[in-house]
mmCIF file of C-alpha atoms and ligand atoms in Angstrom:
data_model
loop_
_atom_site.group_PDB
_atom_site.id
_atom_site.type_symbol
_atom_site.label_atom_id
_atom_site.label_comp_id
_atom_site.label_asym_id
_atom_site.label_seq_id
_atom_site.Cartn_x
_atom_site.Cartn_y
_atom_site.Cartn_z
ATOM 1 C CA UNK R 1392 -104.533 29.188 -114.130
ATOM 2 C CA UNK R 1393 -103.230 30.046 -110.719
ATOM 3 C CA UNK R 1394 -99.848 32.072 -109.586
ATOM 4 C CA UNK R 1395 -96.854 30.080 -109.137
ATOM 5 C CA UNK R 1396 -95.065 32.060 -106.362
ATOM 6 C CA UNK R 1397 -92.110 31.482 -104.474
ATOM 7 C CA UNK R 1398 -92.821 33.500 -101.146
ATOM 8 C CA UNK R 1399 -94.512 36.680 -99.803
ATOM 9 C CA UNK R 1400 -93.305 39.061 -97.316
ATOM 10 C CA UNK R 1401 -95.032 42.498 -96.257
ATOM 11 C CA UNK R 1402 -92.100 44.752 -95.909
ATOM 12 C CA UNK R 1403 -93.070 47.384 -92.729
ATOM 13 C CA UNK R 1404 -90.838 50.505 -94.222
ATOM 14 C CA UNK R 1405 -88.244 50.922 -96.878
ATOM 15 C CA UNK R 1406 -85.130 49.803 -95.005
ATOM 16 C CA UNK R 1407 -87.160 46.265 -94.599
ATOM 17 C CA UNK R 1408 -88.306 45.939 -97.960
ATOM 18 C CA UNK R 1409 -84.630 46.482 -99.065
ATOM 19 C CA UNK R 1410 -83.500 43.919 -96.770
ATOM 20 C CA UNK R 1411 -86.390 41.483 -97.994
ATOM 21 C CA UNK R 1412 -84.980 41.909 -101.371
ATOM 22 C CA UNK R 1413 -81.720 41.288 -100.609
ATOM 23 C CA UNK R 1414 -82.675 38.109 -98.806
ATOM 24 C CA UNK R 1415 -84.524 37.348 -101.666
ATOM 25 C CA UNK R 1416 -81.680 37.628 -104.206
ATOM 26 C CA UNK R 1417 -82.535 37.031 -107.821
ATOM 27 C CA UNK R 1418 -86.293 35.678 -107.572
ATOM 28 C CA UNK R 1419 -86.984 39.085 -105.025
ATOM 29 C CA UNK R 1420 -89.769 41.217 -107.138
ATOM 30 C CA UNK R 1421 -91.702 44.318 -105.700
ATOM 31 C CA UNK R 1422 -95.300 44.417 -105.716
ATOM 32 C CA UNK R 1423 -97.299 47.571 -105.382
ATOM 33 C CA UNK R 1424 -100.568 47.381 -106.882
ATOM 34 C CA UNK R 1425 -100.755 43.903 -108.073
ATOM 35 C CA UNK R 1426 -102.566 45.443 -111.469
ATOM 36 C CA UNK R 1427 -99.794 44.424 -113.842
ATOM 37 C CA UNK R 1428 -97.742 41.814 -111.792
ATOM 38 C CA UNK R 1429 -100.452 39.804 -110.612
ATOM 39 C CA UNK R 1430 -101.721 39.241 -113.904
ATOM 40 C CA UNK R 1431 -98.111 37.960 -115.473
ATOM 41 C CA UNK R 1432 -98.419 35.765 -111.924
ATOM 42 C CA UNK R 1433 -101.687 34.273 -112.708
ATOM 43 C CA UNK R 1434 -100.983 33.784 -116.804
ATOM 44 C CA UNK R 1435 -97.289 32.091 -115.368
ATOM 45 C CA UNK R 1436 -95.181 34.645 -117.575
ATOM 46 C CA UNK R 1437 -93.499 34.498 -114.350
ATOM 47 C CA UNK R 1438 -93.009 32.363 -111.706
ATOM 48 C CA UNK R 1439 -91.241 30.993 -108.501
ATOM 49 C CA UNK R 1440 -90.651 35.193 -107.496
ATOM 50 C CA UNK R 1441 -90.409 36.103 -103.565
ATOM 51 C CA UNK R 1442 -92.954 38.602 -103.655
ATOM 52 C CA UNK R 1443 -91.463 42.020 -101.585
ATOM 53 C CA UNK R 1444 -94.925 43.502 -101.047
ATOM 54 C CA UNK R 1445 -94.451 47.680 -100.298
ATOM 55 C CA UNK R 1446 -97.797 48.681 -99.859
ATOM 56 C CA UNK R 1447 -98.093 49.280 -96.552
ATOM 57 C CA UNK R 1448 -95.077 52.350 -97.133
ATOM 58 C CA UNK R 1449 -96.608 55.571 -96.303
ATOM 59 C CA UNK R 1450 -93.764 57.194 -96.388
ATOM 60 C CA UNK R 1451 -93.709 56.599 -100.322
ATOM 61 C CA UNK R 1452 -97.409 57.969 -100.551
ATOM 62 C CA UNK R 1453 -99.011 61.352 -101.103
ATOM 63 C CA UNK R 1454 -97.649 64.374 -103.413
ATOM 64 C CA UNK R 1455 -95.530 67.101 -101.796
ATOM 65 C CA UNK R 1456 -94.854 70.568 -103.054
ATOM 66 C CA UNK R 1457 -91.237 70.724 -103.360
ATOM 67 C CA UNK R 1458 -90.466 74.124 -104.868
ATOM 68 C CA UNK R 1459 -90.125 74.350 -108.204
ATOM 69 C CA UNK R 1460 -91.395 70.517 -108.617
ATOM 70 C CA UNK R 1461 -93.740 68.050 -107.185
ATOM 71 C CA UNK R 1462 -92.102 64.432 -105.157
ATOM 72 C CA UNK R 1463 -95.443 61.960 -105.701
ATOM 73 C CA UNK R 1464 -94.340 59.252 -103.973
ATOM 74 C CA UNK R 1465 -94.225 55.772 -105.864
ATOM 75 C CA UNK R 1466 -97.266 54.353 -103.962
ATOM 76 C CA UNK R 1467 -99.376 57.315 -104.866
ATOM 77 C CA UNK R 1468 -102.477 55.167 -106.820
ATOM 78 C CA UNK R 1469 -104.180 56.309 -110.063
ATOM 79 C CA UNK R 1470 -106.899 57.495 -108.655
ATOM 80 C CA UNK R 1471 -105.291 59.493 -105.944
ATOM 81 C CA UNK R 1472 -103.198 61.315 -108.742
ATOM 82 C CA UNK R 1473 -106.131 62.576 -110.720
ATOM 83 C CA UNK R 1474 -107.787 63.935 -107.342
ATOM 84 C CA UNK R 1475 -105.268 65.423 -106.517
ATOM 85 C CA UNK R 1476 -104.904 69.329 -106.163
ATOM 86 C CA UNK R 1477 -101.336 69.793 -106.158
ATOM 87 C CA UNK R 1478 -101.042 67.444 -109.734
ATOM 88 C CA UNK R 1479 -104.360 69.111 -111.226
ATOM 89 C CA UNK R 1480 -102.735 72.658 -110.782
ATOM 90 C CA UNK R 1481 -99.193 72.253 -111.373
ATOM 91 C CA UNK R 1482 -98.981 68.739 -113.787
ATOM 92 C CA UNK R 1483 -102.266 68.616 -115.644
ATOM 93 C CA UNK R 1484 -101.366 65.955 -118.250
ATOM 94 C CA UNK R 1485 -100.694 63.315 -115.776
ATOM 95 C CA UNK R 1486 -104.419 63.953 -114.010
ATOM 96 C CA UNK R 1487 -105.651 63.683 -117.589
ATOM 97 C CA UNK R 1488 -103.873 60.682 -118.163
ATOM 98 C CA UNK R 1489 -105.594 59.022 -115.497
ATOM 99 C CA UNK R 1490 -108.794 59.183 -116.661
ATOM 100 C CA UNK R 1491 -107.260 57.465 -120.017
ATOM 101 C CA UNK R 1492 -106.071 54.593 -117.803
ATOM 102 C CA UNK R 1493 -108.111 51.209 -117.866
ATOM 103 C CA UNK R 1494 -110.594 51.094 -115.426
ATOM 104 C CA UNK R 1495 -111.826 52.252 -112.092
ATOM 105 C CA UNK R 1496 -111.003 48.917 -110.168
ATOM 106 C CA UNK R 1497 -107.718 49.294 -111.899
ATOM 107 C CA UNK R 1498 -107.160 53.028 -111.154
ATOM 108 C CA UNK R 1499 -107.507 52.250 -107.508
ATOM 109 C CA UNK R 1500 -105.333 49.744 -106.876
ATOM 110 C CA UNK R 1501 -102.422 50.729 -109.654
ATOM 111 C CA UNK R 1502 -99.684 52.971 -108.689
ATOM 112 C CA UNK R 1503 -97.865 55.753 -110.828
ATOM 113 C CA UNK R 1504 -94.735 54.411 -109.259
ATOM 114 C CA UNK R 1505 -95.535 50.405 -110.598
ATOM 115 C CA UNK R 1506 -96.308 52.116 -114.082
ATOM 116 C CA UNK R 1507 -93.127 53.666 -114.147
ATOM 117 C CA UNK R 1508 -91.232 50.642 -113.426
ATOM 118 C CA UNK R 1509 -93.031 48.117 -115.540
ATOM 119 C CA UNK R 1510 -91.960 50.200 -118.507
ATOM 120 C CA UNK R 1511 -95.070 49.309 -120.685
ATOM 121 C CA UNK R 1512 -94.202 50.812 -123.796
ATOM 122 C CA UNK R 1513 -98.809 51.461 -124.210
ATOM 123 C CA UNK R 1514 -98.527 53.010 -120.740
ATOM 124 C CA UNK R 1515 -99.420 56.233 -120.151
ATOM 125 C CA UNK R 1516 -97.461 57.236 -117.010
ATOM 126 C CA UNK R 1517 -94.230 56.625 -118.778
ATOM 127 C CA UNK R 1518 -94.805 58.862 -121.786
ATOM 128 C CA UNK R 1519 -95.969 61.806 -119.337
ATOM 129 C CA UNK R 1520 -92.981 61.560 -117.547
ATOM 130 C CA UNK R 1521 -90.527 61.812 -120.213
ATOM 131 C CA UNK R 1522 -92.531 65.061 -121.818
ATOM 132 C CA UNK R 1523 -92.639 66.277 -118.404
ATOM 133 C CA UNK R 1524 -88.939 65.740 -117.973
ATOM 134 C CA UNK R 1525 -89.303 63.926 -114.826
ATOM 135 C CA UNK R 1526 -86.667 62.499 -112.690
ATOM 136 C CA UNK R 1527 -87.047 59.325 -110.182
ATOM 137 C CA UNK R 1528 -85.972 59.215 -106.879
ATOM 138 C CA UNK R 1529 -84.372 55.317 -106.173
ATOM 139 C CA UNK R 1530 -83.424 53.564 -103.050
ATOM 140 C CA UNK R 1531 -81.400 50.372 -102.767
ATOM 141 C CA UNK R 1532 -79.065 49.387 -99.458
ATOM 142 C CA UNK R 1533 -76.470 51.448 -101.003
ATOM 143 C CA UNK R 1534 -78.379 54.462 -100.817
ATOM 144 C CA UNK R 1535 -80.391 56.603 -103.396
ATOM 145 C CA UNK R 1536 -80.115 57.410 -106.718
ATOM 146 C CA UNK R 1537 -81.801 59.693 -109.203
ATOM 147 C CA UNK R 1538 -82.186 58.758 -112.873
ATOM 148 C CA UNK R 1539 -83.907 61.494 -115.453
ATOM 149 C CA UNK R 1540 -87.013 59.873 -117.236
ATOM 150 C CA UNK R 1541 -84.899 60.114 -120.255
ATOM 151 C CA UNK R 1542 -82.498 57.987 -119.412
ATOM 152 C CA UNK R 1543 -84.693 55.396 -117.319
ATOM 153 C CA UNK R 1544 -86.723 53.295 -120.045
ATOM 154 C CA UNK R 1545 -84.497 51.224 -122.257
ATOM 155 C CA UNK R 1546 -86.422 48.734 -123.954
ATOM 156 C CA UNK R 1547 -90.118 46.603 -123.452
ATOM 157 C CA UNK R 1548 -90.197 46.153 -119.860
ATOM 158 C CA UNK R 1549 -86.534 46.720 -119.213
ATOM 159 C CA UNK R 1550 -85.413 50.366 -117.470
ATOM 160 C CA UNK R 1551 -82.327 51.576 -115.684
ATOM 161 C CA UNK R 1552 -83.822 49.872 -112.192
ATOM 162 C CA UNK R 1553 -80.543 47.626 -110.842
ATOM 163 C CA UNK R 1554 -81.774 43.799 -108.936
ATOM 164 C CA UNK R 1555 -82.630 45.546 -105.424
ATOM 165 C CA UNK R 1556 -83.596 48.619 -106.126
ATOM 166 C CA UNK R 1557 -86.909 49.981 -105.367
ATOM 167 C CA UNK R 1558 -88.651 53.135 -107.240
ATOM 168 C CA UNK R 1559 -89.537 55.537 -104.203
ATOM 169 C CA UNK R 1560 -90.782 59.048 -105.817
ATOM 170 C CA UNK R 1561 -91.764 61.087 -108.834
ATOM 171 C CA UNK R 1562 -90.118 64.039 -109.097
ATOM 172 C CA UNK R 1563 -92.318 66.413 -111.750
ATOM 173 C CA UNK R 1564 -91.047 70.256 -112.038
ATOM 174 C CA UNK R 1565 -94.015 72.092 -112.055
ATOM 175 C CA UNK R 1566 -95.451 73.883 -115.435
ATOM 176 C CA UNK R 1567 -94.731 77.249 -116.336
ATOM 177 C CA UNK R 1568 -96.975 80.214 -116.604
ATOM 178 C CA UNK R 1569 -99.055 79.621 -119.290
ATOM 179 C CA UNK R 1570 -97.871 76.213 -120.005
ATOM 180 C CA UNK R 1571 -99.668 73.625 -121.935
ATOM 181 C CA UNK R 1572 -99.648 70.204 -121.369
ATOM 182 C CA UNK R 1573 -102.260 67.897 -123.169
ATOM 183 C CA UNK R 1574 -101.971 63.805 -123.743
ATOM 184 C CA UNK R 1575 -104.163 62.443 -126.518
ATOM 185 C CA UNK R 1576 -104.384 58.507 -127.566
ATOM 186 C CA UNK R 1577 -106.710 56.115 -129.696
ATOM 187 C CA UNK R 1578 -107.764 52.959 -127.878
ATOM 188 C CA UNK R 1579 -110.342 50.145 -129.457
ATOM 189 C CA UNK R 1580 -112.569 50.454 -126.688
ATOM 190 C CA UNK R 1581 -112.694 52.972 -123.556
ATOM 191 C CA UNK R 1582 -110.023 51.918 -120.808
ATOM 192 C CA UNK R 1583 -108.015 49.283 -123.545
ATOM 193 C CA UNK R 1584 -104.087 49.781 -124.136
ATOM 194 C CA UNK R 1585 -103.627 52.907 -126.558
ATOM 195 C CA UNK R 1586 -103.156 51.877 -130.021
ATOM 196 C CA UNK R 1587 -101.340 54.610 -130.485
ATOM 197 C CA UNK R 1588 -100.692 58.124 -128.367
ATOM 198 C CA UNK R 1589 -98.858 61.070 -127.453
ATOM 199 C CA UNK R 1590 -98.049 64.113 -124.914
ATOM 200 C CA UNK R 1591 -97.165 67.246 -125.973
ATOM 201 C CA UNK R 1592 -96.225 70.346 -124.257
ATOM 202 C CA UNK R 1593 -95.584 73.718 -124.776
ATOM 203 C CA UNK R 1594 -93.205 75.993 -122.372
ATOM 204 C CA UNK R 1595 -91.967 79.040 -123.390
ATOM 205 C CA UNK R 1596 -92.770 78.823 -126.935
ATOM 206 C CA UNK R 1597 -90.508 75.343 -127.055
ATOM 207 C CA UNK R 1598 -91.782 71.789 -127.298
ATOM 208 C CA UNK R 1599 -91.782 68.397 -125.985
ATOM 209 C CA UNK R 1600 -93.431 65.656 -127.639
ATOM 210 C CA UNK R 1601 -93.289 61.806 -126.274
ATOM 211 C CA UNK R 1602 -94.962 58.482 -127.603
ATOM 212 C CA UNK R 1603 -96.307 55.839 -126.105
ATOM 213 C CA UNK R 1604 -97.393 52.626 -128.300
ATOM 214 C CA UNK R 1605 -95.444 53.490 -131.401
ATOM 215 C CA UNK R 1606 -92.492 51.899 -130.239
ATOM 216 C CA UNK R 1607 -90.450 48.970 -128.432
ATOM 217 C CA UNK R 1608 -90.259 51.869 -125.496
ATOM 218 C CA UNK R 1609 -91.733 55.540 -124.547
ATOM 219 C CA UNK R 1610 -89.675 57.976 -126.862
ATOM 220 C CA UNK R 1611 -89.520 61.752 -127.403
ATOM 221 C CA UNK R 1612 -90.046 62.772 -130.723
ATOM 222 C CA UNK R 1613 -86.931 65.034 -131.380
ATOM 223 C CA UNK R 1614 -87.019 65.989 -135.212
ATOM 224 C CA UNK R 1615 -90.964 66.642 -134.851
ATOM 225 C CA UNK R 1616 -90.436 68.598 -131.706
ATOM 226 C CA UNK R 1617 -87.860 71.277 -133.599
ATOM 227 C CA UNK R 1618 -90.479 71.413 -136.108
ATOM 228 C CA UNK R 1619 -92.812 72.612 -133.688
ATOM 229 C CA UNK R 1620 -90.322 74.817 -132.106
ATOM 230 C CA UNK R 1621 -90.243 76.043 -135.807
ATOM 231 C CA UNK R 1622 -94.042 77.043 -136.258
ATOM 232 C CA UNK R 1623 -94.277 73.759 -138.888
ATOM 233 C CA UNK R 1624 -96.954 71.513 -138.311
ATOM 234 C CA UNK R 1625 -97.097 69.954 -141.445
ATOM 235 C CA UNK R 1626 -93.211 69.632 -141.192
ATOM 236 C CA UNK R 1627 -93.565 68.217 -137.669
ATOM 237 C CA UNK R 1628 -96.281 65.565 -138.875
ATOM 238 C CA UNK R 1629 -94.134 64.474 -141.074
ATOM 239 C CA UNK R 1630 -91.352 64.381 -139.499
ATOM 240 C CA UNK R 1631 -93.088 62.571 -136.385
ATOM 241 C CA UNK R 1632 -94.045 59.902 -139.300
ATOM 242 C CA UNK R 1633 -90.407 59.520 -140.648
ATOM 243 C CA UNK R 1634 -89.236 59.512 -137.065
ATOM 244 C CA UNK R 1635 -91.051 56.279 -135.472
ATOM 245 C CA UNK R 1636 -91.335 52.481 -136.327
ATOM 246 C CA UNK R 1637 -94.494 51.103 -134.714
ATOM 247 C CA UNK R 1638 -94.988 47.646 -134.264
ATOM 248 C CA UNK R 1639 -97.629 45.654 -136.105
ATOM 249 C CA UNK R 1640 -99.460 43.146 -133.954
ATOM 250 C CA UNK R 1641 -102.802 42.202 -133.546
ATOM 251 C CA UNK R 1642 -104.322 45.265 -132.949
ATOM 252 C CA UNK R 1643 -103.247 47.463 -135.474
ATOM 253 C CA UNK R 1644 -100.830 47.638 -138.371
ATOM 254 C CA UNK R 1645 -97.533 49.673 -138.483
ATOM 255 C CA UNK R 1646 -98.739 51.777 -141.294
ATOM 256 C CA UNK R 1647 -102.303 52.442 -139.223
ATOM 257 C CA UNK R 1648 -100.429 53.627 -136.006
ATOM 258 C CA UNK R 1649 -98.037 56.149 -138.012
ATOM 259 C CA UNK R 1650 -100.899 57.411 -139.574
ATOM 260 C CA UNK R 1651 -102.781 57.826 -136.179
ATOM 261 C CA UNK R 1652 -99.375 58.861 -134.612
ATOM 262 C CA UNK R 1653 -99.803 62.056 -137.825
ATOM 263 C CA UNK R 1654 -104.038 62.366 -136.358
ATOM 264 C CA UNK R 1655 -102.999 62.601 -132.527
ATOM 265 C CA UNK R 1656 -100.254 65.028 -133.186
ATOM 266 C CA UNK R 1657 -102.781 67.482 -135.080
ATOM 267 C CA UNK R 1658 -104.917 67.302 -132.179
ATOM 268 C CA UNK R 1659 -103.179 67.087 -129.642
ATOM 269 C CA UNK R 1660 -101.441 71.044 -131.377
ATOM 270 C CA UNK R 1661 -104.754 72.242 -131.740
ATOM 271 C CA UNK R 1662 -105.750 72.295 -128.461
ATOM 272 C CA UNK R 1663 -102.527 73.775 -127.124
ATOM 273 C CA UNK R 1664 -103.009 76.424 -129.731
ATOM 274 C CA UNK R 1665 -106.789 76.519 -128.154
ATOM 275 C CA UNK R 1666 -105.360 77.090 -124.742
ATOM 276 C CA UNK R 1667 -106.171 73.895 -123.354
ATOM 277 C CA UNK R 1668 -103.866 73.042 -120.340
HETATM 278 C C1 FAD P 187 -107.049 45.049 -117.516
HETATM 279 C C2 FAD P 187 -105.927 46.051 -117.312
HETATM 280 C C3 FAD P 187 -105.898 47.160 -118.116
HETATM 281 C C4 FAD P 187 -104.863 48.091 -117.960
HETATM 282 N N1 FAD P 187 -104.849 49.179 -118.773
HETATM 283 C C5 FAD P 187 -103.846 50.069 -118.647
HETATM 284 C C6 FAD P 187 -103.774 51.220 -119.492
HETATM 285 O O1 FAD P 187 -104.627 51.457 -120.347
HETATM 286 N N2 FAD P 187 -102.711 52.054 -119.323
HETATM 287 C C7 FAD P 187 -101.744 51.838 -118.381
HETATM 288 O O2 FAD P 187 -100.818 52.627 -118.267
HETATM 289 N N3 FAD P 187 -101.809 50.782 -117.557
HETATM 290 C C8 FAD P 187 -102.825 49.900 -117.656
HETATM 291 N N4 FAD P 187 -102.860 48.813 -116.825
HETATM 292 C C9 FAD P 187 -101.765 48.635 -115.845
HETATM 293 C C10 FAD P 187 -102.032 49.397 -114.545
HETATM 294 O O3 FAD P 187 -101.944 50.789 -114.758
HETATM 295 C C11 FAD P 187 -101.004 48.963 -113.477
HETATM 296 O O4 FAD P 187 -101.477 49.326 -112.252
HETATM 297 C C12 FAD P 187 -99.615 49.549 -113.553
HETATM 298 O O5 FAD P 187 -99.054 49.372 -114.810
HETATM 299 C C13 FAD P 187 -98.682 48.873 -112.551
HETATM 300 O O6 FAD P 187 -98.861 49.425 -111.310
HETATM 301 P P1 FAD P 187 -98.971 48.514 -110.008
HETATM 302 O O7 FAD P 187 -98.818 49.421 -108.838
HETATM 303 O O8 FAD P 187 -100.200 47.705 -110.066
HETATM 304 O O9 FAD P 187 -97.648 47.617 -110.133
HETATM 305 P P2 FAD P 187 -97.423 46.059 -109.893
HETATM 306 O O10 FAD P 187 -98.327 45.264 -110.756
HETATM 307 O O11 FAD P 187 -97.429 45.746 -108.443
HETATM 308 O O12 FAD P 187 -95.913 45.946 -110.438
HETATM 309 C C14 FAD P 187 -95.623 46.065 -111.804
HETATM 310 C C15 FAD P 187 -94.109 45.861 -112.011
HETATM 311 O O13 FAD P 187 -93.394 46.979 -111.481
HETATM 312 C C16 FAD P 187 -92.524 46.565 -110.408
HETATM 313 N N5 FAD P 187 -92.666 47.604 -109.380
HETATM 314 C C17 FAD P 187 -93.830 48.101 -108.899
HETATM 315 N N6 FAD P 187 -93.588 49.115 -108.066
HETATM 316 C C18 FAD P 187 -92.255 49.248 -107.996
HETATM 317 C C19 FAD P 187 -91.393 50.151 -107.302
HETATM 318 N N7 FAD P 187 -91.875 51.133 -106.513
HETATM 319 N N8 FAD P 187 -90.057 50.018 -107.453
HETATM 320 C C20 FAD P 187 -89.558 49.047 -108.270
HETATM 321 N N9 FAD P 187 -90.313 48.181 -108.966
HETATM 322 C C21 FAD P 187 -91.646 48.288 -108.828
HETATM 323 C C22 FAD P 187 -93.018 45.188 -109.986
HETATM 324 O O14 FAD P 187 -91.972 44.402 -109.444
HETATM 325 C C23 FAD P 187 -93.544 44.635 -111.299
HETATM 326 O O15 FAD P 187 -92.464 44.133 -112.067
HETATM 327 C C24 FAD P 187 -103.874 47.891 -116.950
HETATM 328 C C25 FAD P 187 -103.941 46.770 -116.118
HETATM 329 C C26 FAD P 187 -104.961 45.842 -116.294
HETATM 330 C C27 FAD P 187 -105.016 44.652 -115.388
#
């Protein structure tokens, strides 16, 4: 089947691509990397959009060391993130995640900030950023915005994004001295959707623990992570399993993925208690 678009336009910097959207009104959608959109183009779950294509923004490439955090810009592509030094040193988990991420083809062209907005509730990106308690920076012709991971993700698909605005950065404080930050997930097959997975971290002696395919949306686990804070695995295990309802579908039961969701969080404490980072 073929994409049933309503218009394209390459926006030159931010300030155009806000005024493209504007222009464009309700059928205005951003495209970054193409890796998600394009596909809901070409299947028609969408159709008739004015395409608001921000690829060519630099300025929304690249990670910066800001201090106590790192600003990846929006643009910043899969691939780019696991390279990178500044991520490998300072946010671990989300280099790891890459590599957890589809494909190569994919992990060239897809970008952390198009992750974050298309709110997958399998996605990795998402689930880092809420254990990593990240904030994003967002730009509309008003001005910018920032909205905590936390409170960004509200349902499948949907997030805190208003018509117009466009995700510009990442902001990711950096991990502590002897912080531990590990992501684990089962998938069918290398590079498939997670059935079911997790990142957990460890700062300070306190944890945070999000999920990513056991729900409508990316979560943090909040009775399992005071039972972690605790010293309690077993407590926390079950508590993670009392704590989610996972869809069934196609691909696994609900009763398989809390089960897995019990596996992943062993794991996943076992190597922070190893030392892994
Ligand atoms: C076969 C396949 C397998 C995949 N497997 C996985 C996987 O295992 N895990 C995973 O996490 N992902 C997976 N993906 C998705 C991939 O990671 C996508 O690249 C990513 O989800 C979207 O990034 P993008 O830059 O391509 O965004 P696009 O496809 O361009 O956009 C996605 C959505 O986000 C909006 N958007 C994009 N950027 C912005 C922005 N800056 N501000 C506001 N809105 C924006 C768009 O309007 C659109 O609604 C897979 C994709 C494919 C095709």
């Amino acid at each position: 089947m073929k994409a049933s678009v309503g218009g394209y336009a390459r926006a030159r910097d931010l300030r155009h691509a806000l005024e493209l959207l504007s222009v464009a009104g309700e059928a205005g959608r951003v495209l970054a990397g193409g890796q998600s959109l394009v596909a809901a183009l070409n299947m028609r779950l969408t159709a008739g959009d004015i395409l608001v294509d921000i690829s060519a923004l630099g300025a929304c490439r690249g990670v910066d060391d800001a201090g106590d955090s790192l600003r990846i810009g929006a643009l910043t592509r899969h691939v780019e993130i696991a390279e990178d030094p500044l991520v490998r040193a300072h946010a671990p988990m989300l280099a790891e995640a890459v590599g957890l991420i589809a494909h190569a083809a994919i992990r060239n062209r897809g970008t952390i900030g198009g992750a974050i907005a298309h709110a997958d509730p399998a996605a990795e990106f998402p689930a880092c950023a809420l254990a990593l308690g990240a904030e994003f920076e967002v730009e509309s012709l008003s001005g910018p915005r920032t909205i905590p991971a936390a409170a960004f993700f509200r349902d499948t698909f949907e997030t805190a994004l208003a018509p117009g605005e466009i995700l510009t950065a990442v902001i990711v404080p950096k991990a502590a001295e002897a912080e531990a930050q590990v992501i684990e997930e089962v998938a069918r097959r290398c590079g498939d959707y997670a059935l079911a997975g997790l990142c957990l971290t460890r700062r300070a002696g306190r944890h945070r623990l999000a999920l990513f395919s056991l729900g409508p949306r990316p979560m943090l686990a909040e009775r399992a992570m005071a039972a972690l804070d605790a010293g309690d695995m077993a407590g926390a295990a079950a508590a993670l399993k009392a704590e989610i309802d996972p869809p069934s579908d196609t691909q696994a039961s609900a009763a398989y993925r809390r089960h897995l969701a019990g596996v992943l969080l062993r794991r996943a404490a076992a190597r922070i208690e190893g030392g892994a980072a």
